[in-house]
């Protein structure tokens, strides 16, 4: 009960504290807000072309059937390393698109159930991996970095590790169920 009362006042107190601190430091809050909004808009304009190209590529891969072809090729390998082959669509789309991965994860949950090994594995995979290409496009675009020579392979290696760890952890934790 006490925790509920604290949570009601937490955000207003943080906002009031920030405003008081700004007043104490003699910061023109409105000017700072406007400057931050302007900077945010300029960052958005800089990264928009990369995001547009990235999302277009994802939709083209799905529409062309290339995703299904890749899924068929990867199924034997995934089975050997302990990743459920039913999650192959998630493995392929997650590094590229968060919303696409969420849609695939939802589809997996509807098909196999959220409490199945496959559903649990998909859920843990969604939580333990990143939309690598989207993240690199956004943050590197915002910072003006053009060369991603080492970033992409390292991030994809981390994603693969996350996928493997998710599958193995779900099997280990839920092996008796």
PDB file of C-alpha atoms in Angstrom:
ATOM      1  CA  UNK A   1       0.000   0.000   0.000  1.00  0.00           C
ATOM      2  CA  UNK A   2       2.818   2.394   0.860  1.00  0.00           C
ATOM      3  CA  UNK A   3       4.594   1.510  -2.396  1.00  0.00           C
ATOM      4  CA  UNK A   4       1.461   2.419  -4.366  1.00  0.00           C
ATOM      5  CA  UNK A   5       1.348   5.853  -2.716  1.00  0.00           C
ATOM      6  CA  UNK A   6       5.031   6.455  -3.459  1.00  0.00           C
ATOM      7  CA  UNK A   7       4.641   5.545  -7.129  1.00  0.00           C
ATOM      8  CA  UNK A   8       1.821   8.066  -7.549  1.00  0.00           C
ATOM      9  CA  UNK A   9       4.124  10.870  -6.416  1.00  0.00           C
ATOM     10  CA  UNK A  10       7.387   9.657  -7.965  1.00  0.00           C
ATOM     11  CA  UNK A  11       7.100  11.260 -11.433  1.00  0.00           C
ATOM     12  CA  UNK A  12       5.696  14.587 -10.191  1.00  0.00           C
ATOM     13  CA  UNK A  13       8.467  14.788  -7.577  1.00  0.00           C
ATOM     14  CA  UNK A  14      11.145  14.043 -10.204  1.00  0.00           C
ATOM     15  CA  UNK A  15       9.738  16.757 -12.476  1.00  0.00           C
ATOM     16  CA  UNK A  16       9.501  19.262  -9.633  1.00  0.00           C
ATOM     17  CA  UNK A  17      13.017  18.400  -8.467  1.00  0.00           C
ATOM     18  CA  UNK A  18      14.394  18.894 -11.976  1.00  0.00           C
ATOM     19  CA  UNK A  19      12.609  22.238 -12.307  1.00  0.00           C
ATOM     20  CA  UNK A  20      13.907  23.416  -8.920  1.00  0.00           C
ATOM     21  CA  UNK A  21      17.444  22.348  -9.798  1.00  0.00           C
ATOM     22  CA  UNK A  22      17.200  24.240 -13.108  1.00  0.00           C
ATOM     23  CA  UNK A  23      15.971  27.338 -11.269  1.00  0.00           C
ATOM     24  CA  UNK A  24      18.781  27.052  -8.733  1.00  0.00           C
ATOM     25  CA  UNK A  25      21.340  26.729 -11.559  1.00  0.00           C
ATOM     26  CA  UNK A  26      19.643  29.618 -13.418  1.00  0.00           C
ATOM     27  CA  UNK A  27      19.016  27.537 -16.521  1.00  0.00           C
ATOM     28  CA  UNK A  28      16.505  28.853 -19.039  1.00  0.00           C
ATOM     29  CA  UNK A  29      14.442  25.663 -19.227  1.00  0.00           C
ATOM     30  CA  UNK A  30      12.335  26.733 -22.191  1.00  0.00           C
ATOM     31  CA  UNK A  31      15.403  27.586 -24.299  1.00  0.00           C
ATOM     32  CA  UNK A  32      17.056  24.315 -23.320  1.00  0.00           C
ATOM     33  CA  UNK A  33      13.888  22.408 -24.264  1.00  0.00           C
ATOM     34  CA  UNK A  34      13.677  24.156 -27.636  1.00  0.00           C
ATOM     35  CA  UNK A  35      17.378  23.539 -28.340  1.00  0.00           C
ATOM     36  CA  UNK A  36      17.001  19.857 -27.478  1.00  0.00           C
ATOM     37  CA  UNK A  37      13.923  19.504 -29.687  1.00  0.00           C
ATOM     38  CA  UNK A  38      15.744  21.180 -32.579  1.00  0.00           C
ATOM     39  CA  UNK A  39      18.712  18.876 -32.158  1.00  0.00           C
ATOM     40  CA  UNK A  40      16.378  15.873 -32.071  1.00  0.00           C
ATOM     41  CA  UNK A  41      14.779  16.940 -35.343  1.00  0.00           C
ATOM     42  CA  UNK A  42      18.144  17.356 -37.043  1.00  0.00           C
ATOM     43  CA  UNK A  43      19.224  13.877 -35.872  1.00  0.00           C
ATOM     44  CA  UNK A  44      15.966  12.464 -37.216  1.00  0.00           C
ATOM     45  CA  UNK A  45      16.592  14.061 -40.601  1.00  0.00           C
ATOM     46  CA  UNK A  46      20.138  12.657 -40.695  1.00  0.00           C
ATOM     47  CA  UNK A  47      19.115   9.061 -39.911  1.00  0.00           C
ATOM     48  CA  UNK A  48      15.889   8.942 -41.937  1.00  0.00           C
ATOM     49  CA  UNK A  49      17.525   7.784 -45.218  1.00  0.00           C
ATOM     50  CA  UNK A  50      19.318   4.885 -43.485  1.00  0.00           C
ATOM     51  CA  UNK A  51      16.132   3.806 -41.700  1.00  0.00           C
ATOM     52  CA  UNK A  52      14.095   3.981 -44.902  1.00  0.00           C
ATOM     53  CA  UNK A  53      16.612   1.817 -46.762  1.00  0.00           C
ATOM     54  CA  UNK A  54      16.799  -0.671 -43.905  1.00  0.00           C
ATOM     55  CA  UNK A  55      13.043  -1.130 -43.570  1.00  0.00           C
ATOM     56  CA  UNK A  56      12.592  -1.362 -47.338  1.00  0.00           C
ATOM     57  CA  UNK A  57      15.196  -4.126 -47.463  1.00  0.00           C
ATOM     58  CA  UNK A  58      13.457  -6.095 -44.708  1.00  0.00           C
ATOM     59  CA  UNK A  59      10.082  -5.952 -46.436  1.00  0.00           C
ATOM     60  CA  UNK A  60      11.644  -6.916 -49.775  1.00  0.00           C
ATOM     61  CA  UNK A  61      13.310  -9.972 -48.208  1.00  0.00           C
ATOM     62  CA  UNK A  62      10.047 -11.129 -46.667  1.00  0.00           C
ATOM     63  CA  UNK A  63       7.980 -10.486 -49.803  1.00  0.00           C
ATOM     64  CA  UNK A  64      10.448 -12.182 -52.166  1.00  0.00           C
ATOM     65  CA  UNK A  65      10.501 -15.461 -50.236  1.00  0.00           C
ATOM     66  CA  UNK A  66      14.227 -15.151 -49.492  1.00  0.00           C
ATOM     67  CA  UNK A  67      13.513 -15.440 -45.748  1.00  0.00           C
ATOM     68  CA  UNK A  68      11.760 -18.783 -46.218  1.00  0.00           C
ATOM     69  CA  UNK A  69      14.609 -20.058 -48.404  1.00  0.00           C
ATOM     70  CA  UNK A  70      17.190 -19.082 -45.793  1.00  0.00           C
ATOM     71  CA  UNK A  71      15.064 -20.670 -43.094  1.00  0.00           C
ATOM     72  CA  UNK A  72      15.038 -23.959 -44.982  1.00  0.00           C
ATOM     73  CA  UNK A  73      18.810 -23.877 -45.372  1.00  0.00           C
ATOM     74  CA  UNK A  74      19.485 -23.093 -41.699  1.00  0.00           C
ATOM     75  CA  UNK A  75      17.112 -25.629 -40.121  1.00  0.00           C
ATOM     76  CA  UNK A  76      19.574 -28.590 -40.039  1.00  0.00           C
ATOM     77  CA  UNK A  77      22.337 -26.468 -38.496  1.00  0.00           C
ATOM     78  CA  UNK A  78      20.038 -24.984 -35.849  1.00  0.00           C
ATOM     79  CA  UNK A  79      18.764 -28.411 -34.862  1.00  0.00           C
ATOM     80  CA  UNK A  80      22.329 -29.601 -34.275  1.00  0.00           C
ATOM     81  CA  UNK A  81      23.196 -26.706 -31.957  1.00  0.00           C
ATOM     82  CA  UNK A  82      19.968 -26.997 -29.963  1.00  0.00           C
ATOM     83  CA  UNK A  83      17.925 -24.103 -31.320  1.00  0.00           C
ATOM     84  CA  UNK A  84      14.337 -25.035 -32.212  1.00  0.00           C
ATOM     85  CA  UNK A  85      14.030 -24.800 -36.008  1.00  0.00           C
ATOM     86  CA  UNK A  86      10.600 -23.204 -35.594  1.00  0.00           C
ATOM     87  CA  UNK A  87      12.361 -20.042 -34.385  1.00  0.00           C
ATOM     88  CA  UNK A  88      14.440 -19.619 -37.551  1.00  0.00           C
ATOM     89  CA  UNK A  89      12.257 -16.742 -38.803  1.00  0.00           C
ATOM     90  CA  UNK A  90      12.894 -14.909 -35.545  1.00  0.00           C
ATOM     91  CA  UNK A  91      16.640 -15.522 -35.829  1.00  0.00           C
ATOM     92  CA  UNK A  92      16.707 -14.027 -39.295  1.00  0.00           C
ATOM     93  CA  UNK A  93      14.503 -10.992 -38.705  1.00  0.00           C
ATOM     94  CA  UNK A  94      15.580  -9.951 -35.177  1.00  0.00           C
ATOM     95  CA  UNK A  95      18.921  -8.313 -36.131  1.00  0.00           C
ATOM     96  CA  UNK A  96      17.126  -6.271 -38.782  1.00  0.00           C
ATOM     97  CA  UNK A  97      13.705  -5.279 -37.473  1.00  0.00           C
ATOM     98  CA  UNK A  98      12.303  -5.094 -33.950  1.00  0.00           C
ATOM     99  CA  UNK A  99       8.692  -4.804 -35.058  1.00  0.00           C
ATOM    100  CA  UNK A 100       9.158  -7.625 -37.564  1.00  0.00           C
ATOM    101  CA  UNK A 101      10.711  -9.785 -34.849  1.00  0.00           C
ATOM    102  CA  UNK A 102       7.837  -9.002 -32.502  1.00  0.00           C
ATOM    103  CA  UNK A 103       5.374 -10.060 -35.204  1.00  0.00           C
ATOM    104  CA  UNK A 104       7.269 -13.310 -35.806  1.00  0.00           C
ATOM    105  CA  UNK A 105       7.514 -13.928 -32.052  1.00  0.00           C
ATOM    106  CA  UNK A 106       3.766 -13.351 -31.698  1.00  0.00           C
ATOM    107  CA  UNK A 107       3.100 -15.764 -34.520  1.00  0.00           C
ATOM    108  CA  UNK A 108       5.288 -18.387 -32.826  1.00  0.00           C
ATOM    109  CA  UNK A 109       3.416 -17.889 -29.544  1.00  0.00           C
ATOM    110  CA  UNK A 110       0.042 -18.255 -31.259  1.00  0.00           C
ATOM    111  CA  UNK A 111       1.121 -21.384 -33.108  1.00  0.00           C
ATOM    112  CA  UNK A 112       2.970 -23.246 -30.340  1.00  0.00           C
ATOM    113  CA  UNK A 113       1.716 -21.515 -27.198  1.00  0.00           C
ATOM    114  CA  UNK A 114       3.579 -19.201 -24.823  1.00  0.00           C
ATOM    115  CA  UNK A 115       4.285 -22.015 -22.345  1.00  0.00           C
ATOM    116  CA  UNK A 116       5.763 -24.392 -24.913  1.00  0.00           C
ATOM    117  CA  UNK A 117       9.521 -24.798 -25.198  1.00  0.00           C
ATOM    118  CA  UNK A 118       9.399 -23.077 -28.588  1.00  0.00           C
ATOM    119  CA  UNK A 119       7.298 -20.180 -27.261  1.00  0.00           C
ATOM    120  CA  UNK A 120       9.521 -19.699 -24.231  1.00  0.00           C
ATOM    121  CA  UNK A 121      12.641 -19.859 -26.387  1.00  0.00           C
ATOM    122  CA  UNK A 122      11.215 -17.217 -28.739  1.00  0.00           C
ATOM    123  CA  UNK A 123      10.340 -14.958 -25.785  1.00  0.00           C
ATOM    124  CA  UNK A 124      13.822 -15.236 -24.276  1.00  0.00           C
ATOM    125  CA  UNK A 125      15.398 -14.664 -27.693  1.00  0.00           C
ATOM    126  CA  UNK A 126      13.386 -11.463 -28.111  1.00  0.00           C
ATOM    127  CA  UNK A 127      14.568 -10.230 -24.729  1.00  0.00           C
ATOM    128  CA  UNK A 128      18.216 -11.212 -25.026  1.00  0.00           C
ATOM    129  CA  UNK A 129      19.108  -9.967 -28.510  1.00  0.00           C
ATOM    130  CA  UNK A 130      19.154  -6.625 -30.276  1.00  0.00           C
ATOM    131  CA  UNK A 131      18.008  -5.176 -33.580  1.00  0.00           C
ATOM    132  CA  UNK A 132      21.623  -4.813 -34.615  1.00  0.00           C
ATOM    133  CA  UNK A 133      21.311  -3.138 -38.007  1.00  0.00           C
ATOM    134  CA  UNK A 134      18.610  -0.732 -36.829  1.00  0.00           C
ATOM    135  CA  UNK A 135      20.629   0.231 -33.753  1.00  0.00           C
ATOM    136  CA  UNK A 136      23.813   0.753 -35.759  1.00  0.00           C
ATOM    137  CA  UNK A 137      21.939   2.796 -38.386  1.00  0.00           C
ATOM    138  CA  UNK A 138      20.335   5.025 -35.756  1.00  0.00           C
ATOM    139  CA  UNK A 139      23.263   5.597 -33.403  1.00  0.00           C
ATOM    140  CA  UNK A 140      26.010   5.710 -35.984  1.00  0.00           C
ATOM    141  CA  UNK A 141      23.865   7.940 -38.191  1.00  0.00           C
ATOM    142  CA  UNK A 142      23.217  10.287 -35.278  1.00  0.00           C
ATOM    143  CA  UNK A 143      26.915  10.433 -34.448  1.00  0.00           C
ATOM    144  CA  UNK A 144      27.954  10.792 -38.095  1.00  0.00           C
ATOM    145  CA  UNK A 145      29.999   7.582 -38.104  1.00  0.00           C
ATOM    146  CA  UNK A 146      30.281   5.980 -41.550  1.00  0.00           C
ATOM    147  CA  UNK A 147      32.559   2.979 -41.015  1.00  0.00           C
ATOM    148  CA  UNK A 148      31.046  -0.003 -39.202  1.00  0.00           C
ATOM    149  CA  UNK A 149      33.812  -2.443 -40.074  1.00  0.00           C
ATOM    150  CA  UNK A 150      34.149  -4.121 -36.677  1.00  0.00           C
ATOM    151  CA  UNK A 151      30.816  -3.180 -35.142  1.00  0.00           C
ATOM    152  CA  UNK A 152      28.519  -5.288 -37.322  1.00  0.00           C
ATOM    153  CA  UNK A 153      30.450  -8.602 -36.991  1.00  0.00           C
ATOM    154  CA  UNK A 154      30.860  -8.119 -33.236  1.00  0.00           C
ATOM    155  CA  UNK A 155      27.185  -7.263 -32.750  1.00  0.00           C
ATOM    156  CA  UNK A 156      26.044 -10.208 -34.876  1.00  0.00           C
ATOM    157  CA  UNK A 157      28.319 -12.503 -32.851  1.00  0.00           C
ATOM    158  CA  UNK A 158      26.625 -11.182 -29.712  1.00  0.00           C
ATOM    159  CA  UNK A 159      23.209 -11.874 -31.269  1.00  0.00           C
ATOM    160  CA  UNK A 160      24.200 -15.447 -32.137  1.00  0.00           C
ATOM    161  CA  UNK A 161      25.461 -15.926 -28.595  1.00  0.00           C
ATOM    162  CA  UNK A 162      22.165 -14.547 -27.277  1.00  0.00           C
ATOM    163  CA  UNK A 163      20.145 -16.925 -29.463  1.00  0.00           C
ATOM    164  CA  UNK A 164      22.181 -19.930 -28.342  1.00  0.00           C
ATOM    165  CA  UNK A 165      22.083 -18.918 -24.685  1.00  0.00           C
ATOM    166  CA  UNK A 166      18.313 -18.388 -24.883  1.00  0.00           C
ATOM    167  CA  UNK A 167      17.690 -21.835 -26.363  1.00  0.00           C
ATOM    168  CA  UNK A 168      20.037 -23.602 -23.961  1.00  0.00           C
ATOM    169  CA  UNK A 169      18.759 -21.716 -20.899  1.00  0.00           C
ATOM    170  CA  UNK A 170      15.113 -22.496 -21.671  1.00  0.00           C
ATOM    171  CA  UNK A 171      15.976 -26.161 -22.150  1.00  0.00           C
ATOM    172  CA  UNK A 172      17.958 -26.230 -18.903  1.00  0.00           C
ATOM    173  CA  UNK A 173      15.403 -24.398 -16.763  1.00  0.00           C
ATOM    174  CA  UNK A 174      12.275 -26.078 -18.171  1.00  0.00           C
ATOM    175  CA  UNK A 175      13.666 -29.542 -18.898  1.00  0.00           C
ATOM    176  CA  UNK A 176      11.258 -31.227 -16.468  1.00  0.00           C
ATOM    177  CA  UNK A 177       8.103 -29.515 -17.767  1.00  0.00           C
TER     178      UNK A 177
END
